[in-house]
Amino acid sequence: SAPSACLTPPPTNNGLSAANRSSVPPIGSGTHQPRMAEAIDRMIDVFPLHQQTQVRMQLSLCLVGVVAQQLVPRADGKGMIAAIEVLRATTAVKNIIRKAQSQEIYSLMEMGSKYGMQTMDMSLRDLYQKKIIKYDDAIAKAINSEHLTKILSQ
């Protein structure tokens, strides 16, 4: 499938080049995807197949972290609040990116709270338990709504 208009190889390539020069700007991928692994794969997939191994290596060397957010209506009706997903580029995460096994990132995020990581569903759970968002909104925005439903019913 074709990449979105706001995600093209030149800006991403410029960002990776800048990161390699230790001048690390925030790179907005423009993927609008709440799934971290898919967002990382999509950044890599915009490059020609013959360059993807090199791009994975560069990304694994320069990545510090990735933050994704979704806006969720507040339970009190006063606007929206961000549910935030955080991925830190630990050694394990960098290895997964290099080996093109990004489907394993979510599991590392679930276990990586000691590194400051959290999944979208963990953020939604916390916001719901603090009564900041409604149950239906938490489930609607969940990555794995069945799993979040089980967690919230305990």
PDB file of C-alpha atoms in Angstrom:
ATOM      1  CA  SER A   1       0.000   0.000   0.000  1.00  0.00           C
ATOM      2  CA  ALA A   2       1.103   3.553  -0.657  1.00  0.00           C
ATOM      3  CA  PRO A   3       2.383   5.569   2.296  1.00  0.00           C
ATOM      4  CA  SER A   4       0.389   8.570   3.461  1.00  0.00           C
ATOM      5  CA  ALA A   5       1.176  11.916   1.876  1.00  0.00           C
ATOM      6  CA  CYS A   6       2.798  13.209   5.048  1.00  0.00           C
ATOM      7  CA  LEU A   7       5.123  10.222   5.376  1.00  0.00           C
ATOM      8  CA  THR A   8       7.650  10.064   2.579  1.00  0.00           C
ATOM      9  CA  PRO A   9      11.225   8.768   2.431  1.00  0.00           C
ATOM     10  CA  PRO A  10      13.020  12.129   2.108  1.00  0.00           C
ATOM     11  CA  PRO A  11      11.900  13.674   5.467  1.00  0.00           C
ATOM     12  CA  THR A  12      12.281  10.366   7.291  1.00  0.00           C
ATOM     13  CA  ASN A  13      15.671   9.877   5.661  1.00  0.00           C
ATOM     14  CA  ASN A  14      16.681  13.424   6.662  1.00  0.00           C
ATOM     15  CA  GLY A  15      15.623  12.661  10.228  1.00  0.00           C
ATOM     16  CA  LEU A  16      17.686   9.470  10.319  1.00  0.00           C
ATOM     17  CA  SER A  17      20.673  11.302   8.827  1.00  0.00           C
ATOM     18  CA  ALA A  18      20.367  14.066  11.431  1.00  0.00           C
ATOM     19  CA  ALA A  19      20.090  11.478  14.195  1.00  0.00           C
ATOM     20  CA  ASN A  20      23.252   9.788  12.973  1.00  0.00           C
ATOM     21  CA  ARG A  21      25.024  13.142  13.242  1.00  0.00           C
ATOM     22  CA  SER A  22      23.904  13.325  16.910  1.00  0.00           C
ATOM     23  CA  SER A  23      21.588  16.190  16.073  1.00  0.00           C
ATOM     24  CA  VAL A  24      18.402  14.394  16.988  1.00  0.00           C
ATOM     25  CA  PRO A  25      15.256  16.300  16.054  1.00  0.00           C
ATOM     26  CA  PRO A  26      11.837  14.940  16.944  1.00  0.00           C
ATOM     27  CA  ILE A  27      10.646  13.018  13.901  1.00  0.00           C
ATOM     28  CA  GLY A  28       6.925  13.182  13.287  1.00  0.00           C
ATOM     29  CA  SER A  29       6.103  10.179  11.194  1.00  0.00           C
ATOM     30  CA  GLY A  30       2.552  11.235  10.512  1.00  0.00           C
ATOM     31  CA  THR A  31       1.298   7.677  10.698  1.00  0.00           C
ATOM     32  CA  HIS A  32      -1.687   8.401  12.959  1.00  0.00           C
ATOM     33  CA  GLN A  33      -1.555   4.807  14.155  1.00  0.00           C
ATOM     34  CA  PRO A  34      -1.966   3.880  17.794  1.00  0.00           C
ATOM     35  CA  ARG A  35      -0.083   0.608  17.381  1.00  0.00           C
ATOM     36  CA  MET A  36       3.581   1.262  18.029  1.00  0.00           C
ATOM     37  CA  ALA A  37       4.903  -1.734  16.078  1.00  0.00           C
ATOM     38  CA  GLU A  38       2.849  -0.785  13.028  1.00  0.00           C
ATOM     39  CA  ALA A  39       4.068   2.809  13.240  1.00  0.00           C
ATOM     40  CA  ILE A  40       7.706   1.680  13.302  1.00  0.00           C
ATOM     41  CA  ASP A  41       7.161  -0.748  10.428  1.00  0.00           C
ATOM     42  CA  ARG A  42       5.399   1.939   8.431  1.00  0.00           C
ATOM     43  CA  MET A  43       8.322   4.349   8.873  1.00  0.00           C
ATOM     44  CA  ILE A  44      10.643   1.659   7.515  1.00  0.00           C
ATOM     45  CA  ASP A  45       8.281   0.473   4.760  1.00  0.00           C
ATOM     46  CA  VAL A  46       8.329   3.844   2.982  1.00  0.00           C
ATOM     47  CA  PHE A  47      11.880   3.064   1.896  1.00  0.00           C
ATOM     48  CA  PRO A  48      12.653   0.791  -1.052  1.00  0.00           C
ATOM     49  CA  LEU A  49      13.010  -2.849  -0.059  1.00  0.00           C
ATOM     50  CA  HIS A  50      16.747  -2.867  -0.787  1.00  0.00           C
ATOM     51  CA  GLN A  51      17.287  -0.056   1.783  1.00  0.00           C
ATOM     52  CA  GLN A  52      15.096  -1.374   4.604  1.00  0.00           C
ATOM     53  CA  THR A  53      17.803  -3.421   6.340  1.00  0.00           C
ATOM     54  CA  GLN A  54      20.067  -0.362   6.464  1.00  0.00           C
ATOM     55  CA  VAL A  55      17.177   1.824   7.681  1.00  0.00           C
ATOM     56  CA  ARG A  56      16.359  -0.681  10.452  1.00  0.00           C
ATOM     57  CA  MET A  57      20.000  -0.588  11.544  1.00  0.00           C
ATOM     58  CA  GLN A  58      20.108   3.225  11.498  1.00  0.00           C
ATOM     59  CA  LEU A  59      16.816   3.469  13.378  1.00  0.00           C
ATOM     60  CA  SER A  60      17.962   0.976  16.009  1.00  0.00           C
ATOM     61  CA  LEU A  61      21.159   2.970  16.556  1.00  0.00           C
ATOM     62  CA  CYS A  62      19.601   6.427  16.838  1.00  0.00           C
ATOM     63  CA  LEU A  63      16.161   5.777  18.331  1.00  0.00           C
ATOM     64  CA  VAL A  64      15.712   7.046  21.877  1.00  0.00           C
ATOM     65  CA  GLY A  65      11.993   6.522  22.204  1.00  0.00           C
ATOM     66  CA  VAL A  66       8.588   6.900  20.622  1.00  0.00           C
ATOM     67  CA  VAL A  67       5.472   8.474  22.100  1.00  0.00           C
ATOM     68  CA  ALA A  68       2.008   7.986  20.614  1.00  0.00           C
ATOM     69  CA  GLN A  69      -1.222   9.495  21.826  1.00  0.00           C
ATOM     70  CA  GLN A  70      -4.963   9.331  21.299  1.00  0.00           C
ATOM     71  CA  LEU A  71      -7.370  11.983  22.507  1.00  0.00           C
ATOM     72  CA  VAL A  72     -10.211  10.589  24.601  1.00  0.00           C
ATOM     73  CA  PRO A  73     -13.292  12.494  25.804  1.00  0.00           C
ATOM     74  CA  ARG A  74     -13.112  13.381  29.502  1.00  0.00           C
ATOM     75  CA  ALA A  75     -15.762  11.797  31.717  1.00  0.00           C
ATOM     76  CA  ASP A  76     -16.753  15.232  33.045  1.00  0.00           C
ATOM     77  CA  GLY A  77     -17.470  16.424  29.501  1.00  0.00           C
ATOM     78  CA  LYS A  78     -14.839  19.173  29.723  1.00  0.00           C
ATOM     79  CA  GLY A  79     -12.797  18.468  26.634  1.00  0.00           C
ATOM     80  CA  MET A  80     -10.367  15.705  25.850  1.00  0.00           C
ATOM     81  CA  ILE A  81      -7.388  14.066  27.526  1.00  0.00           C
ATOM     82  CA  ALA A  82      -4.455  12.257  25.945  1.00  0.00           C
ATOM     83  CA  ALA A  83      -3.988   8.540  26.460  1.00  0.00           C
ATOM     84  CA  ILE A  84      -0.257   8.089  25.971  1.00  0.00           C
ATOM     85  CA  GLU A  85       1.784   5.122  24.787  1.00  0.00           C
ATOM     86  CA  VAL A  86       5.524   5.215  25.517  1.00  0.00           C
ATOM     87  CA  LEU A  87       8.251   3.062  23.972  1.00  0.00           C
ATOM     88  CA  ARG A  88      11.831   3.459  25.215  1.00  0.00           C
ATOM     89  CA  ALA A  89      14.609   2.206  22.983  1.00  0.00           C
ATOM     90  CA  THR A  90      16.106  -0.377  25.311  1.00  0.00           C
ATOM     91  CA  THR A  91      18.657  -2.874  24.013  1.00  0.00           C
ATOM     92  CA  ALA A  92      15.873  -5.433  23.550  1.00  0.00           C
ATOM     93  CA  VAL A  93      13.738  -2.980  21.549  1.00  0.00           C
ATOM     94  CA  LYS A  94      16.698  -2.051  19.344  1.00  0.00           C
ATOM     95  CA  ASN A  95      17.403  -5.739  18.660  1.00  0.00           C
ATOM     96  CA  ILE A  96      13.775  -6.331  17.706  1.00  0.00           C
ATOM     97  CA  ILE A  97      13.868  -3.413  15.266  1.00  0.00           C
ATOM     98  CA  ARG A  98      17.126  -4.672  13.700  1.00  0.00           C
ATOM     99  CA  LYS A  99      15.746  -8.200  13.324  1.00  0.00           C
ATOM    100  CA  ALA A 100      12.428  -6.991  11.818  1.00  0.00           C
ATOM    101  CA  GLN A 101      10.456  -8.594  14.661  1.00  0.00           C
ATOM    102  CA  SER A 102       8.478  -5.509  15.619  1.00  0.00           C
ATOM    103  CA  GLN A 103       5.394  -7.589  16.453  1.00  0.00           C
ATOM    104  CA  GLU A 104       7.220  -8.360  19.734  1.00  0.00           C
ATOM    105  CA  ILE A 105       7.420  -4.686  20.763  1.00  0.00           C
ATOM    106  CA  TYR A 106       4.017  -4.697  22.476  1.00  0.00           C
ATOM    107  CA  SER A 107       5.083  -7.497  24.848  1.00  0.00           C
ATOM    108  CA  LEU A 108       8.248  -5.605  25.764  1.00  0.00           C
ATOM    109  CA  MET A 109       6.188  -2.488  26.426  1.00  0.00           C
ATOM    110  CA  GLU A 110       3.837  -4.415  28.729  1.00  0.00           C
ATOM    111  CA  MET A 111       6.816  -5.630  30.762  1.00  0.00           C
ATOM    112  CA  GLY A 112       8.811  -2.404  30.478  1.00  0.00           C
ATOM    113  CA  SER A 113       7.144  -0.190  33.064  1.00  0.00           C
ATOM    114  CA  LYS A 114      10.408  -0.074  35.032  1.00  0.00           C
ATOM    115  CA  TYR A 115      11.885   1.698  31.978  1.00  0.00           C
ATOM    116  CA  GLY A 116       8.981   4.146  31.766  1.00  0.00           C
ATOM    117  CA  MET A 117       7.160   2.263  29.012  1.00  0.00           C
ATOM    118  CA  GLN A 118       3.432   1.852  28.818  1.00  0.00           C
ATOM    119  CA  THR A 119       1.014   0.548  26.229  1.00  0.00           C
ATOM    120  CA  MET A 120      -2.031   2.450  25.075  1.00  0.00           C
ATOM    121  CA  ASP A 121      -4.238   0.005  26.951  1.00  0.00           C
ATOM    122  CA  MET A 122      -2.279   0.571  30.175  1.00  0.00           C
ATOM    123  CA  SER A 123      -2.803   4.316  29.795  1.00  0.00           C
ATOM    124  CA  LEU A 124      -6.526   3.863  29.126  1.00  0.00           C
ATOM    125  CA  ARG A 125      -6.808   1.566  32.156  1.00  0.00           C
ATOM    126  CA  ASP A 126      -5.157   4.157  34.391  1.00  0.00           C
ATOM    127  CA  LEU A 127      -7.337   6.993  33.081  1.00  0.00           C
ATOM    128  CA  TYR A 128     -10.477   4.916  33.627  1.00  0.00           C
ATOM    129  CA  GLN A 129      -9.456   3.795  37.123  1.00  0.00           C
ATOM    130  CA  LYS A 130      -8.861   7.449  38.053  1.00  0.00           C
ATOM    131  CA  LYS A 131     -12.385   8.180  36.717  1.00  0.00           C
ATOM    132  CA  ILE A 132     -10.987  10.623  34.142  1.00  0.00           C
ATOM    133  CA  ILE A 133     -12.540   8.778  31.189  1.00  0.00           C
ATOM    134  CA  LYS A 134     -15.646   6.617  30.788  1.00  0.00           C
ATOM    135  CA  TYR A 135     -15.570   2.845  30.424  1.00  0.00           C
ATOM    136  CA  ASP A 136     -17.082   2.865  26.916  1.00  0.00           C
ATOM    137  CA  ASP A 137     -14.492   5.380  25.702  1.00  0.00           C
ATOM    138  CA  ALA A 138     -11.623   3.340  27.170  1.00  0.00           C
ATOM    139  CA  ILE A 139     -12.851   0.195  25.413  1.00  0.00           C
ATOM    140  CA  ALA A 140     -13.490   2.054  22.131  1.00  0.00           C
ATOM    141  CA  LYS A 141      -9.917   3.407  22.047  1.00  0.00           C
ATOM    142  CA  ALA A 142      -8.216   0.198  23.218  1.00  0.00           C
ATOM    143  CA  ILE A 143      -5.707  -1.664  21.076  1.00  0.00           C
ATOM    144  CA  ASN A 144      -6.988  -4.973  22.488  1.00  0.00           C
ATOM    145  CA  SER A 145     -10.508  -4.226  23.714  1.00  0.00           C
ATOM    146  CA  GLU A 146     -11.149  -7.824  24.835  1.00  0.00           C
ATOM    147  CA  HIS A 147      -8.049  -7.798  27.051  1.00  0.00           C
ATOM    148  CA  LEU A 148      -8.832  -4.345  28.475  1.00  0.00           C
ATOM    149  CA  THR A 149     -12.414  -5.446  29.215  1.00  0.00           C
ATOM    150  CA  LYS A 150     -11.054  -8.364  31.282  1.00  0.00           C
ATOM    151  CA  ILE A 151      -8.616  -6.123  33.166  1.00  0.00           C
ATOM    152  CA  LEU A 152     -11.262  -3.507  33.982  1.00  0.00           C
ATOM    153  CA  SER A 153     -13.771  -6.120  35.191  1.00  0.00           C
ATOM    154  CA  GLN A 154     -11.400  -7.514  37.852  1.00  0.00           C
TER     155      GLN A 154
END
